[in-house]
XYZ file of N, CA and C in Angstrom:
810
model
N 0.845 -1.200 0.000
C 0.000 0.000 0.000
C 0.876 1.244 0.000
N 0.521 2.208 -0.832
C 1.245 3.464 -0.881
C 1.061 4.210 0.436
N 2.163 4.812 0.962
C 2.070 5.463 2.274
C 1.137 6.662 2.261
N 0.827 7.199 1.084
C -0.122 8.304 0.997
C -1.566 7.833 1.212
N -1.773 6.527 1.199
C -3.069 5.910 1.526
C -4.203 6.349 0.603
N -3.872 6.728 -0.593
C -4.928 7.146 -1.514
C -5.786 5.973 -1.974
N -5.209 4.769 -1.914
C -5.948 3.604 -2.376
C -6.882 3.037 -1.309
N -6.934 3.696 -0.146
C -7.816 3.214 0.915
C -9.222 3.805 0.817
N -9.422 4.710 -0.103
C -10.725 5.343 -0.261
C -10.989 5.542 -1.748
N -12.247 5.495 -2.124
C -12.613 5.604 -3.539
C -13.281 6.949 -3.800
N -12.660 7.715 -4.682
C -13.238 8.983 -5.096
C -13.496 8.950 -6.599
N -14.287 9.907 -7.061
C -14.622 9.949 -8.480
C -13.393 10.267 -9.316
N -13.481 9.956 -10.588
C -12.366 10.199 -11.511
C -12.031 11.698 -11.558
N -10.800 12.008 -11.456
C -10.352 13.402 -11.511
C -10.279 14.082 -10.163
N -10.766 13.410 -9.082
C -10.758 14.043 -7.760
C -9.336 14.358 -7.312
N -8.440 13.368 -7.360
C -7.071 13.576 -6.906
C -6.317 14.549 -7.810
N -6.652 14.529 -9.108
C -6.010 15.470 -10.024
C -6.372 16.904 -9.656
N -7.635 17.125 -9.276
C -8.056 18.465 -8.866
C -7.356 18.895 -7.574
N -7.232 17.966 -6.626
C -6.539 18.266 -5.379
C -5.083 18.624 -5.661
N -4.409 17.773 -6.442
C -2.984 17.986 -6.714
C -2.738 19.299 -7.447
N -3.551 19.585 -8.445
C -3.368 20.826 -9.203
C -3.604 22.052 -8.323
N -4.599 21.966 -7.458
C -4.891 23.082 -6.566
C -3.739 23.322 -5.595
N -3.197 22.239 -5.031
C -2.090 22.370 -4.085
C -0.866 22.954 -4.774
N -0.496 22.399 -5.913
C 0.711 22.843 -6.612
C 0.595 24.307 -7.027
N -0.536 24.676 -7.611
C -0.700 26.052 -8.085
C -0.728 27.054 -6.932
N -1.339 26.672 -5.818
C -1.394 27.569 -4.665
C -0.025 27.740 -4.039
N 0.706 26.646 -3.889
C 2.053 26.722 -3.317
C 2.948 27.591 -4.187
N 2.888 27.407 -5.493
C 3.710 28.213 -6.394
C 3.414 29.693 -6.263
N 2.168 30.039 -5.998
C 1.786 31.443 -5.863
C 2.381 32.070 -4.609
N 2.432 31.308 -3.511
C 2.782 31.873 -2.212
C 4.231 31.646 -1.787
N 4.871 30.624 -2.298
C 6.198 30.270 -1.790
C 7.268 31.209 -2.350
N 8.253 31.535 -1.550
C 9.307 32.450 -1.961
C 10.671 31.765 -1.994
N 10.997 30.992 -0.975
C 12.323 30.395 -0.869
C 12.735 29.601 -2.094
N 11.819 28.851 -2.655
C 12.147 28.021 -3.822
C 12.366 28.845 -5.089
N 12.030 30.123 -5.044
C 12.231 30.953 -6.225
C 13.689 31.355 -6.414
N 14.465 31.273 -5.329
C 15.877 31.640 -5.474
C 16.836 30.557 -5.002
N 16.354 29.581 -4.223
C 17.228 28.518 -3.741
C 17.275 27.359 -4.732
N 18.465 26.835 -5.045
C 18.554 25.616 -5.852
C 17.971 24.447 -5.056
N 17.340 23.506 -5.758
C 16.779 22.330 -5.114
C 17.721 21.146 -5.271
N 17.877 20.389 -4.196
C 18.645 19.150 -4.219
C 17.665 18.020 -3.940
N 17.358 17.244 -4.973
C 16.375 16.190 -4.837
C 15.268 16.351 -5.878
N 14.100 15.718 -5.649
C 13.689 14.959 -4.471
C 14.484 13.666 -4.281
N 14.793 13.366 -3.026
C 15.614 12.221 -2.687
C 14.788 10.993 -2.345
N 13.503 11.181 -2.083
C 12.629 10.074 -1.739
C 12.076 10.217 -0.337
N 10.888 9.674 -0.136
C 10.210 9.811 1.160
C 10.947 9.096 2.276
N 11.702 8.052 1.951
C 12.375 7.279 2.980
C 13.687 7.865 3.469
N 14.184 8.905 2.816
C 15.449 9.529 3.237
C 15.174 10.379 4.469
N 15.811 10.047 5.580
C 15.523 10.689 6.855
C 16.511 11.790 7.224
N 17.727 11.774 6.645
C 18.729 12.773 7.006
C 19.553 13.142 5.781
N 20.276 14.245 5.916
C 21.086 14.758 4.812
C 22.344 15.389 5.413
N 23.438 15.298 4.703
C 24.670 15.924 5.186
C 24.776 17.364 4.701
N 25.404 18.185 5.523
C 25.729 19.561 5.154
C 27.235 19.713 5.256
N 27.878 19.963 4.130
C 29.323 20.139 4.096
C 29.668 21.616 4.050
N 30.689 22.009 4.795
C 31.203 23.360 4.684
C 32.190 23.418 3.515
N 32.620 24.614 3.168
C 33.547 24.757 2.048
C 34.898 24.138 2.361
N 35.193 23.917 3.635
C 36.483 23.351 4.035
C 36.388 21.867 4.389
N 35.287 21.228 4.012
C 35.133 19.822 4.364
C 36.148 18.968 3.601
N 36.510 17.857 4.212
C 37.474 16.951 3.593
C 37.622 15.700 4.438
N 38.642 14.937 4.169
C 38.878 13.700 4.900
C 40.220 13.744 5.629
N 40.238 13.146 6.805
C 41.467 12.967 7.567
C 41.610 11.488 7.907
N 42.846 11.018 7.930
C 43.078 9.602 8.228
C 44.143 9.467 9.315
N 44.026 8.376 10.070
C 44.993 8.081 11.117
C 44.959 6.592 11.421
N 46.100 5.935 11.273
C 46.223 4.519 11.603
C 45.166 3.664 10.908
N 44.890 3.982 9.661
C 43.939 3.183 8.891
C 42.480 3.553 9.085
N 42.217 4.631 9.838
C 40.853 5.098 10.032
C 40.683 6.440 9.312
N 39.518 6.624 8.723
C 39.245 7.849 7.963
C 37.972 8.501 8.506
N 38.019 9.804 8.670
C 36.821 10.547 9.052
C 36.665 11.770 8.152
N 35.422 12.198 8.015
C 35.120 13.385 7.218
C 35.020 14.587 8.142
N 35.754 15.624 7.831
C 35.715 16.850 8.630
C 34.878 17.897 7.913
N 34.354 18.848 8.686
C 33.548 19.917 8.101
C 32.210 19.432 7.588
N 31.702 18.353 8.156
C 30.418 17.797 7.720
C 29.562 17.507 8.939
N 28.269 17.830 8.825
C 27.319 17.431 9.855
C 26.069 16.874 9.170
N 25.356 16.067 9.908
C 24.127 15.470 9.387
C 22.930 16.060 10.123
N 21.904 16.408 9.347
C 20.676 16.941 9.927
C 19.497 16.118 9.427
N 18.477 16.072 10.244
C 17.262 15.363 9.848
C 16.523 16.156 8.775
N 15.903 15.437 7.853
C 14.981 16.056 6.903
C 13.621 16.123 7.597
N 13.301 17.243 8.210
C 12.063 17.298 8.997
C 10.827 17.274 8.101
N 9.767 16.750 8.679
C 8.491 16.728 7.979
C 7.697 17.988 8.298
N 7.130 18.586 7.271
C 6.217 19.713 7.419
C 4.854 19.253 6.896
N 3.803 19.574 7.633
C 2.495 19.135 7.154
C 1.415 20.142 7.525
N 0.298 20.040 6.829
C -0.894 20.828 7.114
C -2.108 19.983 6.724
N -3.074 19.880 7.631
C -4.261 19.060 7.393
C -5.446 19.914 6.955
N -6.354 19.288 6.215
C -7.621 19.933 5.872
C -8.705 18.859 5.781
N -9.940 19.282 5.928
C -11.082 18.358 5.925
C -12.082 18.768 4.851
N -12.539 17.791 4.093
C -13.612 18.001 3.126
C -14.844 17.241 3.613
N -15.962 17.912 3.684
C -17.194 17.300 4.173
C -17.744 16.285 3.167
N -18.182 15.162 3.678
C -18.651 14.096 2.801
C -19.856 14.533 1.984
N -20.712 15.382 2.563
C -21.908 15.821 1.828
C -21.527 16.733 0.665
N -20.470 17.534 0.857
C -20.019 18.393 -0.251
C -19.502 17.544 -1.406
N -18.758 16.478 -1.068
C -18.231 15.596 -2.115
C -19.367 14.883 -2.833
N -20.342 14.377 -2.074
C -21.482 13.681 -2.679
C -22.311 14.623 -3.539
N -22.464 15.855 -3.090
C -23.222 16.838 -3.877
C -22.520 17.120 -5.197
N -21.207 17.242 -5.161
C -20.443 17.465 -6.397
C -20.578 16.279 -7.330
N -20.527 15.059 -6.772
C -20.629 13.858 -7.601
C -22.000 13.729 -8.245
N -23.042 14.080 -7.500
C -24.409 13.878 -7.998
C -24.864 14.966 -8.952
N -24.334 16.182 -8.798
C -24.774 17.296 -9.640
C -23.807 17.637 -10.766
N -22.570 17.189 -10.622
C -21.560 17.540 -11.615
C -20.960 18.915 -11.402
N -21.383 19.592 -10.342
C -20.824 20.901 -10.030
C -19.433 20.735 -9.426
N -18.529 21.687 -9.684
C -17.172 21.554 -9.129
C -17.189 21.644 -7.609
N -16.305 20.880 -6.984
C -16.166 20.887 -5.533
C -15.435 22.151 -5.103
N -15.935 22.800 -4.049
C -15.274 23.981 -3.506
C -13.989 23.546 -2.804
N -12.850 23.978 -3.343
C -11.550 23.571 -2.802
C -10.865 24.684 -2.012
N -11.656 25.555 -1.423
C -11.092 26.666 -0.646
C -10.238 26.159 0.516
N -10.693 25.091 1.177
C -9.933 24.546 2.302
C -8.599 23.973 1.835
N -8.586 23.417 0.646
C -7.341 22.894 0.072
C -6.370 24.036 -0.176
N -6.872 25.121 -0.723
C -6.023 26.269 -1.013
C -5.457 26.884 0.273
N -6.285 26.966 1.300
C -5.813 27.528 2.566
C -4.728 26.648 3.186
N -4.906 25.335 3.104
C -3.900 24.427 3.649
C -2.608 24.497 2.852
N -2.717 24.585 1.533
C -1.521 24.697 0.682
C -0.802 26.007 0.951
N -1.560 27.073 1.152
C -0.951 28.360 1.506
C -0.216 28.255 2.835
N -0.805 27.549 3.788
C -0.192 27.403 5.115
C 1.112 26.628 5.047
N 1.170 25.575 4.241
C 2.409 24.790 4.171
C 3.494 25.573 3.437
N 3.115 26.419 2.480
C 4.096 27.283 1.822
C 4.698 28.261 2.821
N 3.861 28.811 3.691
C 4.339 29.729 4.720
C 5.258 29.007 5.701
N 4.907 27.774 6.071
C 5.743 27.002 6.994
C 7.115 26.718 6.384
N 7.139 26.361 5.093
C 8.431 26.094 4.459
C 9.278 27.358 4.410
N 8.683 28.477 4.030
C 9.433 29.729 3.977
C 9.932 30.141 5.363
N 9.108 29.955 6.377
C 9.522 30.285 7.740
C 10.716 29.435 8.149
N 10.701 28.163 7.791
C 11.826 27.276 8.095
C 13.086 27.745 7.382
N 12.960 28.159 6.133
C 14.109 28.602 5.344
C 14.713 29.881 5.929
N 13.879 30.837 6.272
C 14.401 32.139 6.692
C 14.764 32.194 8.179
N 14.031 31.458 9.011
C 14.242 31.591 10.458
C 14.601 30.280 11.147
N 14.636 29.188 10.424
C 14.910 27.914 11.067
C 13.774 27.528 11.994
N 14.069 26.642 12.940
C 13.051 26.208 13.881
C 13.721 25.727 15.151
N 13.400 26.362 16.265
C 14.032 26.013 17.533
C 13.661 24.600 17.958
N 12.410 24.208 17.745
C 11.967 22.859 18.107
C 12.756 21.796 17.355
N 13.019 22.050 16.078
C 13.766 21.093 15.263
C 15.275 21.232 15.444
N 15.700 22.362 15.993
C 17.131 22.597 16.167
C 17.855 22.894 14.864
N 17.182 23.581 13.941
C 17.802 23.896 12.650
C 17.861 25.402 12.454
N 18.855 25.848 11.680
C 19.068 27.262 11.429
C 18.383 27.700 10.137
N 18.065 28.979 10.085
C 17.572 29.599 8.871
C 18.540 30.678 8.417
N 18.227 31.326 7.320
C 19.125 32.354 6.785
C 19.358 33.480 7.794
N 18.311 33.863 8.540
C 18.440 34.973 9.487
C 18.996 34.539 10.837
N 18.970 33.258 11.135
C 19.372 32.798 12.466
C 20.674 32.007 12.458
N 21.257 31.777 11.294
C 22.486 30.982 11.220
C 23.666 31.759 11.795
N 24.531 31.055 12.483
C 25.757 31.646 13.010
C 26.786 31.796 11.888
N 27.505 32.937 11.895
C 28.593 33.119 10.947
C 28.243 33.844 9.670
N 27.000 34.308 9.532
C 26.640 35.079 8.341
C 27.193 36.496 8.459
N 27.196 37.214 7.352
C 27.734 38.582 7.320
C 26.624 39.562 7.683
N 26.935 40.528 8.530
C 25.971 41.556 8.934
C 26.442 42.916 8.417
N 25.542 43.637 7.758
C 25.827 44.988 7.276
C 24.808 45.965 7.844
N 25.269 47.150 8.175
C 24.375 48.183 8.688
C 23.498 48.715 7.564
N 22.194 48.761 7.806
C 21.255 49.267 6.805
C 20.961 50.735 7.072
N 21.029 51.545 6.038
C 20.687 52.963 6.173
C 19.188 53.153 5.953
N 18.745 54.392 5.928
C 17.331 54.709 5.736
C 16.974 54.553 4.259
N 16.204 53.520 3.936
C 15.870 53.251 2.541
C 14.770 54.146 2.005
N 14.196 54.974 2.852
C 13.213 55.946 2.375
C 13.885 57.147 1.722
N 15.173 57.325 1.982
C 15.870 58.534 1.540
C 16.801 58.254 0.373
N 16.777 59.146 -0.595
C 17.723 59.169 -1.716
C 17.892 57.775 -2.335
N 19.148 57.418 -2.618
C 19.416 56.103 -3.210
C 20.142 55.206 -2.206
N 19.780 55.351 -0.921
C 20.441 54.576 0.129
C 20.288 53.073 -0.079
N 19.104 52.650 -0.490
C 18.872 51.212 -0.687
C 19.791 50.678 -1.781
N 19.886 51.403 -2.865
C 20.747 50.980 -3.975
C 22.197 50.878 -3.520
N 22.628 51.863 -2.759
C 24.016 51.870 -2.283
C 24.277 50.714 -1.313
N 23.316 50.436 -0.429
C 23.492 49.336 0.521
C 23.590 47.991 -0.204
N 22.700 47.787 -1.164
C 22.729 46.523 -1.909
C 24.010 46.407 -2.724
N 24.427 47.517 -3.338
C 25.682 47.507 -4.095
C 26.865 47.177 -3.185
N 26.845 47.701 -1.957
C 27.899 47.370 -0.993
C 27.888 45.882 -0.665
N 26.694 45.337 -0.487
C 26.576 43.915 -0.214
C 27.118 43.068 -1.348
N 26.819 43.443 -2.566
C 27.346 42.715 -3.733
C 28.864 42.800 -3.783
N 29.386 43.963 -3.441
C 30.832 44.136 -3.434
C 31.488 43.225 -2.404
N 30.828 43.085 -1.229
C 31.356 42.201 -0.190
C 31.366 40.752 -0.670
N 30.297 40.325 -1.303
C 30.224 38.947 -1.804
C 31.294 38.691 -2.860
N 31.453 39.624 -3.774
C 32.437 39.435 -4.842
C 33.857 39.469 -4.310
N 34.080 40.259 -3.261
C 35.426 40.331 -2.687
C 35.835 39.001 -2.052
N 34.841 38.175 -1.717
C 35.109 36.855 -1.154
C 35.029 35.762 -2.212
N 35.019 36.182 -3.500
C 34.929 35.253 -4.630
C 33.643 34.438 -4.615
N 32.595 35.023 -4.058
C 31.275 34.392 -4.088
C 30.541 34.944 -5.303
N 30.745 34.271 -6.412
C 30.259 34.757 -7.707
C 29.102 33.878 -8.166
N 28.079 34.511 -8.718
C 26.968 33.730 -9.257
C 25.660 34.489 -9.198
N 24.602 33.774 -8.919
C 23.273 34.364 -8.868
C 23.071 35.040 -7.517
N 22.786 36.342 -7.557
C 22.539 37.101 -6.335
C 21.046 37.366 -6.204
N 20.535 37.177 -5.001
C 19.108 37.371 -4.751
C 18.923 38.201 -3.494
N 18.004 39.149 -3.559
C 17.665 40.000 -2.423
C 16.220 39.728 -2.029
N 16.016 39.402 -0.737
C 14.676 39.117 -0.234
C 14.337 40.146 0.840
N 13.178 40.792 0.695
C 12.788 41.891 1.575
C 11.465 41.612 2.262
N 11.312 42.161 3.459
C 10.006 42.180 4.105
C 9.130 43.195 3.365
N 7.805 43.072 3.476
C 6.910 43.962 2.713
C 7.156 45.446 2.922
N 7.478 45.857 4.160
C 7.660 47.282 4.407
C 8.897 47.829 3.699
N 9.977 47.050 3.660
C 11.175 47.510 2.947
C 10.942 47.512 1.442
N 10.140 46.555 0.971
C 9.811 46.534 -0.458
C 9.043 47.804 -0.837
N 8.134 48.223 0.027
C 7.371 49.450 -0.222
C 8.298 50.658 -0.259
N 9.337 50.655 0.569
C 10.262 51.784 0.606
C 11.048 51.948 -0.697
N 11.071 50.922 -1.513
C 11.750 51.028 -2.809
C 10.854 51.625 -3.886
N 9.592 51.861 -3.536
C 8.644 52.352 -4.545
C 8.654 53.877 -4.620
N 9.826 54.431 -4.822
C 9.918 55.870 -5.053
C 10.853 56.123 -6.225
N 10.608 57.208 -6.885
C 11.364 57.543 -8.095
C 12.646 58.280 -7.719
N 13.757 57.802 -8.262
C 15.030 58.477 -8.042
C 14.968 59.829 -8.749
N 15.161 60.927 -7.996
C 14.969 62.260 -8.588
C 15.906 62.573 -9.744
N 17.098 62.035 -9.729
C 18.040 62.348 -10.799
C 17.895 61.478 -12.031
N 17.326 60.276 -11.863
C 17.253 59.336 -12.984
C 15.844 59.148 -13.526
N 14.844 59.469 -12.721
C 13.470 59.349 -13.176
C 12.969 57.916 -13.252
N 13.590 56.988 -12.534
C 13.124 55.601 -12.509
C 12.959 55.161 -11.058
N 12.157 54.128 -10.870
C 11.909 53.619 -9.528
C 13.171 53.012 -8.938
N 13.347 53.227 -7.626
C 14.485 52.619 -6.947
C 14.426 51.094 -7.046
N 13.223 50.550 -6.983
C 13.057 49.100 -7.127
C 13.594 48.625 -8.469
N 13.310 49.380 -9.523
C 13.752 48.994 -10.869
C 15.269 48.989 -10.970
N 15.908 49.973 -10.368
C 17.379 50.026 -10.390
C 17.985 48.813 -9.692
N 17.444 48.494 -8.520
C 17.986 47.367 -7.753
C 17.679 46.048 -8.438
N 16.476 45.913 -8.961
C 16.103 44.675 -9.649
C 17.012 44.437 -10.858
N 17.328 45.496 -11.587
C 18.211 45.361 -12.740
C 19.612 44.953 -12.306
N 20.090 45.514 -11.185
C 21.410 45.180 -10.672
C 21.492 43.705 -10.271
N 20.336 43.125 -9.887
C 20.275 41.733 -9.434
C 19.745 40.793 -10.519
N 19.705 41.264 -11.761
C 19.179 40.450 -12.865
C 17.776 39.946 -12.583
N 16.985 40.760 -11.886
C 15.586 40.425 -11.648
C 15.321 39.672 -10.364
N 16.355 39.305 -9.621
C 16.171 38.445 -8.449
C 15.909 39.264 -7.180
N 14.788 39.964 -7.184
C 14.335 40.746 -6.039
C 12.985 40.190 -5.604
N 12.867 39.813 -4.320
C 11.672 39.122 -3.855
C 11.105 39.792 -2.609
N 9.783 39.752 -2.515
C 9.044 40.300 -1.388
C 8.446 39.125 -0.618
N 8.912 38.895 0.618
C 8.507 37.726 1.392
C 7.702 38.153 2.613
N 6.392 37.925 2.632
C 5.571 38.322 3.781
C 5.991 37.672 5.090
N 6.580 36.464 5.055
C 6.943 35.777 6.306
C 8.056 36.510 7.056
N 8.736 37.449 6.418
C 9.827 38.155 7.075
C 9.336 39.162 8.100
N 8.064 39.493 8.058
C 7.556 40.450 9.050
C 7.854 41.878 8.639
N 8.740 42.555 9.371
C 9.051 43.945 9.048
C 10.536 44.217 9.252
N 11.033 45.170 8.459
C 12.408 45.683 8.560
C 13.457 44.580 8.466
N 13.276 43.677 7.504
C 14.240 42.595 7.324
C 14.615 42.483 5.847
N 15.922 42.285 5.627
C 16.439 42.129 4.270
C 17.633 41.193 4.297
N 17.697 40.312 3.324
C 18.820 39.381 3.229
C 19.245 39.294 1.765
N 20.553 39.359 1.556
C 21.160 39.229 0.233
C 21.980 37.946 0.226
N 21.766 37.103 -0.773
C 22.468 35.817 -0.823
C 23.063 35.592 -2.197
N 24.142 34.829 -2.220
C 24.649 34.277 -3.466
C 24.135 32.845 -3.512
N 23.043 32.659 -4.225
C 22.292 31.405 -4.139
C 22.737 30.396 -5.195
N 24.019 30.090 -5.181
C 24.548 29.025 -6.018
C 24.577 27.725 -5.214
N 24.395 26.573 -5.871
C 24.292 25.308 -5.119
C 25.523 24.953 -4.314
N 26.698 25.475 -4.686
C 27.889 25.181 -3.881
C 27.898 25.970 -2.575
N 27.001 26.964 -2.464
C 26.933 27.779 -1.258
C 25.702 27.470 -0.402
N 24.604 27.094 -1.038
C 23.365 26.793 -0.315
C 22.385 26.103 -1.246
N 21.504 25.338 -0.664
C 20.411 24.750 -1.432
C 19.306 24.304 -0.487
N 18.216 23.847 -1.066
C 17.112 23.288 -0.300
C 17.029 21.809 -0.626
N 17.383 20.968 0.354
C 17.326 19.519 0.161
C 15.886 19.061 0.342
N 15.387 18.336 -0.646
C 14.001 17.861 -0.632
C 14.005 16.341 -0.598
N 13.377 15.772 0.422
C 13.194 14.331 0.474
C 11.926 13.961 -0.259
N 10.794 14.154 0.389
C 9.489 13.985 -0.235
C 8.954 15.355 -0.590
N 8.710 15.571 -1.877
C 8.185 16.872 -2.285
C 6.714 16.978 -1.897
N 6.193 18.180 -1.961
C 4.840 18.470 -1.476
C 3.802 17.609 -2.200
N 3.029 16.869 -1.412
C 1.969 16.022 -1.961
C 0.908 15.815 -0.895
N -0.262 15.376 -1.327
C -1.400 15.225 -0.426
C -1.693 13.757 -0.168
N -1.850 13.416 1.100
C -2.187 12.056 1.519
C -3.598 12.027 2.094
N -4.204 10.833 2.064
C -5.483 10.632 2.738
C -5.188 10.206 4.162
N -5.724 10.934 5.142
C -5.386 10.687 6.538
C -6.402 9.778 7.231
N -7.670 10.175 7.205
C -8.680 9.379 7.903
C -10.074 9.885 7.555
N -11.054 9.058 7.941
C -12.454 9.475 7.899
C -12.904 9.753 9.320
N -13.386 10.951 9.568
C -13.802 11.352 10.909
C -15.198 11.959 10.844
N -16.138 11.342 11.542
C -17.541 11.769 11.495
C -18.048 11.769 10.058
N -17.595 10.774 9.290
C -17.939 10.581 7.878
C -17.233 11.565 6.946
N -16.641 12.606 7.492
C -15.914 13.571 6.669
C -14.500 13.067 6.416
N -13.852 13.614 5.387
C -12.562 13.108 4.930
C -11.444 14.090 5.287
N -10.431 13.567 5.991
C -9.303 14.377 6.444
C -8.081 14.055 5.585
N -7.440 15.094 5.082
C -6.281 14.954 4.211
C -5.080 15.650 4.848
N -3.890 15.275 4.404
C -2.668 15.902 4.912
C -1.745 16.251 3.749
N -1.401 17.523 3.635
C -0.363 17.958 2.707
C 0.956 17.876 3.455
N 1.943 17.217 2.864
C 3.198 17.007 3.592
C 4.398 17.105 2.668
N 5.545 17.309 3.284
C 6.823 17.321 2.588
C 7.928 17.108 3.602
N 9.120 16.765 3.142
C 10.311 16.734 3.995
C 11.389 17.559 3.308
N 11.889 18.581 4.005
C 12.866 19.510 3.420
C 13.848 19.988 4.480
N 15.002 20.442 4.032
C 15.989 21.046 4.938
C 16.823 22.053 4.159
N 17.015 23.221 4.747
C 17.919 24.226 4.177
C 19.352 23.826 4.478
N 20.205 23.864 3.466
C 21.629 23.586 3.671
C 22.427 24.843 3.321
N 22.989 25.483 4.342
C 23.885 26.619 4.124
C 25.305 26.080 4.211
N 25.969 26.004 3.084
C 27.303 25.411 3.031
C 28.402 26.455 3.208
N 28.070 27.692 2.898
C 29.042 28.784 3.030
C 28.315 29.954 3.687
N 28.539 30.152 4.978
C 27.791 31.161 5.736
C 28.035 32.575 5.211
N 29.212 32.821 4.643
C 29.514 34.175 4.161
C 28.791 34.501 2.855
N 28.048 33.544 2.313
C 27.225 33.804 1.134
C 25.888 34.420 1.523
N 25.712 34.669 2.818
C 24.473 35.265 3.344
C 24.806 36.586 4.003
N 24.169 37.653 3.529
C 24.375 38.984 4.112
C 23.033 39.475 4.673
N 23.043 39.767 5.967
C 21.866 40.295 6.644
C 22.033 41.802 6.807
N 21.025 42.565 6.365
C 21.044 44.011 6.566
C 20.326 44.311 7.883
N 21.044 44.924 8.806
C 20.486 45.191 10.134
C 20.190 46.680 10.331
């Protein structure tokens, strides 16, 4: 039996396709981390842990024994969100041919996208994992007032200069909280273009607005796979959980872990 338990219940033709399409499309709309992080995997649902190597990882030997240095193993934690569809709604859709209201599916898919982004940016104390903003050893730069002049452009340019000075070359991505993104929506008086447009062009379009960041937060990364990635065990999919009071309970789940291999590829603007 498949662990998703879809074969334990019988639904009409196209039911699971509608669920899957709704989940995938909703997650794509709301998720931010996967827009700039390289993906490693999917590795499979049975993979429970993944190694994280630093840039200085290697092997050491002594008296016929070998160990790997600069490597640690972390669990691929499971993230999930449940939703319930009422049996009468499903029967009504089957008998009338009217489409089933999948609002609960969309809300659950939105919630799991938020959970994944929160894990990526802030880690999780319960799981004991770091995020981009909470990892030890990242670079911190003082942020000036982005409401004034071209301060935002200058700060980001400084961050890029720091990354390049460390030979961290590749795709650069800037992720902002909504309030800082709004602060870029002013026209540079000397150039007649939006500050956002100038910065977006400098980053080859890789400027993102992430609601999970809250307020007054910005992070610049060199998001090449040798510096960081998102390890995926089981990618986002929906399982059948149980029947409760005749209604049907489903679970959207995934297993993922952020791997920061080079901490200096992350610049936090404070």
